[in-house]
mmCIF file of C-alpha atoms in Angstrom:
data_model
loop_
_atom_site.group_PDB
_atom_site.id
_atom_site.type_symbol
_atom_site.label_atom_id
_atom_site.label_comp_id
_atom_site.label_asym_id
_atom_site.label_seq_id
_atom_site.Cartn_x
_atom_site.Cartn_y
_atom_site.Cartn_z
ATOM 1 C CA UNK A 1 0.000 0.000 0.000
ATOM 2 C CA UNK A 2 1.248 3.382 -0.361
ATOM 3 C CA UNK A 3 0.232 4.683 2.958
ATOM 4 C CA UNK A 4 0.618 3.235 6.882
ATOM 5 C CA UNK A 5 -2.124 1.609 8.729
ATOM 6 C CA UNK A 6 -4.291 -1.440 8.887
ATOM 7 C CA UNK A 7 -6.025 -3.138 5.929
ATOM 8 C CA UNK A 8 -8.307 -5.883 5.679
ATOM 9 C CA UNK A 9 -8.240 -8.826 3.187
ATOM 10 C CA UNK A 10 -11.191 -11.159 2.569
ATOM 11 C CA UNK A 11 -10.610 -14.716 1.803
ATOM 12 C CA UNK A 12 -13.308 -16.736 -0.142
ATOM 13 C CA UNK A 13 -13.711 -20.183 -1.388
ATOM 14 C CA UNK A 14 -16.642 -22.425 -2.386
ATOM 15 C CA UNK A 15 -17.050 -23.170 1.257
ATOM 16 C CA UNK A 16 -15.607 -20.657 3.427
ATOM 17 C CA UNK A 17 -15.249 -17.159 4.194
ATOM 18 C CA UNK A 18 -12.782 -15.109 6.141
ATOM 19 C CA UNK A 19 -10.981 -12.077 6.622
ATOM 20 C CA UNK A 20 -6.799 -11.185 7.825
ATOM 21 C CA UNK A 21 -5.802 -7.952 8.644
ATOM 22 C CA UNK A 22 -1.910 -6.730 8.278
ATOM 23 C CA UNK A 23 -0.752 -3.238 9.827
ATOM 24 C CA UNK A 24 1.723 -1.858 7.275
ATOM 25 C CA UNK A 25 4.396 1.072 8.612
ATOM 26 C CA UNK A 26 6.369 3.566 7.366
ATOM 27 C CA UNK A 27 10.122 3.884 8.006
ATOM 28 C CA UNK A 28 10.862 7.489 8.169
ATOM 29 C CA UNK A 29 14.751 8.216 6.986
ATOM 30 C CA UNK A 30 16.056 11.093 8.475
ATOM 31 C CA UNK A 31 18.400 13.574 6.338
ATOM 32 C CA UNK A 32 22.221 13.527 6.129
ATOM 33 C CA UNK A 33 23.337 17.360 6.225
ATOM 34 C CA UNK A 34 25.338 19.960 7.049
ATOM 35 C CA UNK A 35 24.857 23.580 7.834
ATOM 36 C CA UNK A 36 26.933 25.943 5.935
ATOM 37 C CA UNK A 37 29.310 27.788 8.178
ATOM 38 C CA UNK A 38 29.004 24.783 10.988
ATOM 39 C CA UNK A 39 30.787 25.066 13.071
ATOM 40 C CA UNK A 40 31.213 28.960 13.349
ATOM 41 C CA UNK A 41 28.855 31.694 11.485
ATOM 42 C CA UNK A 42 26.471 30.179 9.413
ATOM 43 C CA UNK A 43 27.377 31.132 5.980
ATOM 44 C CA UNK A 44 25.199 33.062 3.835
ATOM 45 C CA UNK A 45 22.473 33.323 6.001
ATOM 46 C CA UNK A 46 20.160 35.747 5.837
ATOM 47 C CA UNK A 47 17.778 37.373 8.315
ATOM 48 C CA UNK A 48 14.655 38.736 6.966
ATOM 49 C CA UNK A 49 12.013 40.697 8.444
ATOM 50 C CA UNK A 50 11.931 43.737 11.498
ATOM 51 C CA UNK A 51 12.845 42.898 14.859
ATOM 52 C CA UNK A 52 11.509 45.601 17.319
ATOM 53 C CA UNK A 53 11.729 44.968 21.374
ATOM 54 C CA UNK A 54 8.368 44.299 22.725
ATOM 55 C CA UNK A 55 6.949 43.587 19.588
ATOM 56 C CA UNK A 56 5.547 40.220 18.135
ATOM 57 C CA UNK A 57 7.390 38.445 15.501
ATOM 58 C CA UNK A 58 5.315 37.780 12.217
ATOM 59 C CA UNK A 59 5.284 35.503 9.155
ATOM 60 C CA UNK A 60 8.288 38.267 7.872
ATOM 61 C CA UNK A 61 10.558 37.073 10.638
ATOM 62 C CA UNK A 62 12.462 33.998 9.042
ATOM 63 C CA UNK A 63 15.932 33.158 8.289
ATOM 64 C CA UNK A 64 17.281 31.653 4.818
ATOM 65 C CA UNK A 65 19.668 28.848 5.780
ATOM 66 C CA UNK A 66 22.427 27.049 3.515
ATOM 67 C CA UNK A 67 22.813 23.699 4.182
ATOM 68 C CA UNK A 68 24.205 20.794 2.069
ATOM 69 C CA UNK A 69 22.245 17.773 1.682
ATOM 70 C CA UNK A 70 24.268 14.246 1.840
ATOM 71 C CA UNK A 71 20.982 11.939 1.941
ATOM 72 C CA UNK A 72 17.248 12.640 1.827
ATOM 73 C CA UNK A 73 14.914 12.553 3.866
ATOM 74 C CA UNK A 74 13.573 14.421 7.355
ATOM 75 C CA UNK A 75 14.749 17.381 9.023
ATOM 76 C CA UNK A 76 14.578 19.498 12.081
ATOM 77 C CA UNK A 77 16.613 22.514 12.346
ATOM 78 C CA UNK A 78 15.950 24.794 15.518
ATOM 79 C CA UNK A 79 17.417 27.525 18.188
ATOM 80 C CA UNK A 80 17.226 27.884 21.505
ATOM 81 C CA UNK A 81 14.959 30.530 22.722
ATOM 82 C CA UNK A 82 16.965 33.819 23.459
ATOM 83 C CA UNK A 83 15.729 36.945 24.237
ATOM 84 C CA UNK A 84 12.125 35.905 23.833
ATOM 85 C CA UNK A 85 12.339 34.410 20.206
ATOM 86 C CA UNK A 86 13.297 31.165 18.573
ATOM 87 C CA UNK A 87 13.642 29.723 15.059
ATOM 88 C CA UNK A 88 12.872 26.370 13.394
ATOM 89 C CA UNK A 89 11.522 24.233 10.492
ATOM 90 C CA UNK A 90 10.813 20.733 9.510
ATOM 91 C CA UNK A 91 10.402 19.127 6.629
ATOM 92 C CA UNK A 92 11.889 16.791 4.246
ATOM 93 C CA UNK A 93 14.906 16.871 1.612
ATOM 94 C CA UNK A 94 13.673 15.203 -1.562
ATOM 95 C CA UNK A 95 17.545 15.394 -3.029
ATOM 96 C CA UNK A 96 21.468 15.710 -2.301
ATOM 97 C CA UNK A 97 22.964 18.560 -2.753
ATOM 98 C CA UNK A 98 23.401 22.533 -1.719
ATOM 99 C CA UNK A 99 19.748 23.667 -0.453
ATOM 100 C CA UNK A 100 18.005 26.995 1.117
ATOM 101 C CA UNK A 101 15.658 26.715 4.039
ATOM 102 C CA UNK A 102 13.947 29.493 5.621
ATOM 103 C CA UNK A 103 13.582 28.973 9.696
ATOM 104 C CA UNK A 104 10.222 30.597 10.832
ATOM 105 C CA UNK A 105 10.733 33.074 13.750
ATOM 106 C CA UNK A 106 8.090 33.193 17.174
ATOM 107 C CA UNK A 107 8.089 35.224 20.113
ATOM 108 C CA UNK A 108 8.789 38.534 21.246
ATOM 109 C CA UNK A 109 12.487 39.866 21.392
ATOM 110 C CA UNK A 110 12.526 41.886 24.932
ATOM 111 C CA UNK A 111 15.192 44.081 24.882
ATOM 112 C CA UNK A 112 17.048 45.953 21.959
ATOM 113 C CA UNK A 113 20.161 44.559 21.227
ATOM 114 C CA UNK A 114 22.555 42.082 18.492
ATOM 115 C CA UNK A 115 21.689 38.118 19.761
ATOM 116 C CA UNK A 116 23.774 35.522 18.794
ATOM 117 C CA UNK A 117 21.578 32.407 18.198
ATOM 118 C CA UNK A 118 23.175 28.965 17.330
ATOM 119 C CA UNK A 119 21.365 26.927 14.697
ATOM 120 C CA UNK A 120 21.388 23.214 15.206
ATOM 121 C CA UNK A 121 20.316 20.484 13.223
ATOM 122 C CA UNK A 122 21.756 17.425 11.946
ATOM 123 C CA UNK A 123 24.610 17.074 14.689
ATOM 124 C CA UNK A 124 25.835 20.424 13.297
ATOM 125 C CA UNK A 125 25.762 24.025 14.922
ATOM 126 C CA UNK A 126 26.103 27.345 13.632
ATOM 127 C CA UNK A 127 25.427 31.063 14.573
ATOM 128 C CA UNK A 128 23.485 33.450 12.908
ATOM 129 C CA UNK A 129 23.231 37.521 14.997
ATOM 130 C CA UNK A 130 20.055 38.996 14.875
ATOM 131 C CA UNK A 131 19.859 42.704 15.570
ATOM 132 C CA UNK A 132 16.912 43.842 17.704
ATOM 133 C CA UNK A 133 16.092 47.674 17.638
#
């Protein structure tokens, strides 16, 4: 089947009738990468949106990620929380090779300031400022 779960089979003959059931899973494969930068700055990121103390982060608060891809498959990249915010996205690489991601921002920053916040994901770190005004 192409999906997980539990399907039923009928059996029937001239004389009897029955039914089997098999539970089918799915193996998820996490991704191979590595950030770009790792294990100092992340390279080529890029911070995008306004970050004002005391005010809530939006949809525009993200940050484009390099990464290289060595194997497909699922991914969690994150921050800590500092200063009020954090940054993070899941998904799943399809294919190998040098790939973007954009890490969706929450919170609210609470003071003004430059924050240092270390990317992880795939046993690698890297650091990526972000300038509150």
């Amino acid at each position: 089947p192409g999906m997980a779960g539990t399907f039923n089979y009928p059996v029937t003959n001239a004389t009897t009738n029955c039914n089997f059931s098999i539970t089918y899973t799915t193996t998820i494969t996490n991704a191979t990468f590595a950030l770009s930068g790792s294990p100092g700055n992340c390279a080529g990121a890029m911070v995008n949106g306004t970050y004002t103390a005391g005010t809530t982060l939006t949809a525009l608060n993200t940050i484009l990620l390099n990464v290289n891809v060595l194997s497909p498959g699922v991914y969690s990249i994150g921050t800590t929380t500092i200063n009020g915010m954090s940054f993070s996205a899941t998904g799943t690489f399809n294919i190998t090779g040098p790939q973007q991601i954009i890490l969706s921002g929450t919170g609210v920053p609470g003071i003004a300031g430059i924050f240092n916040f270390p990317v992880s994901g795939g046993g690698n770190t890297c650091v990526v400022p972000v300038t509150i005004h």
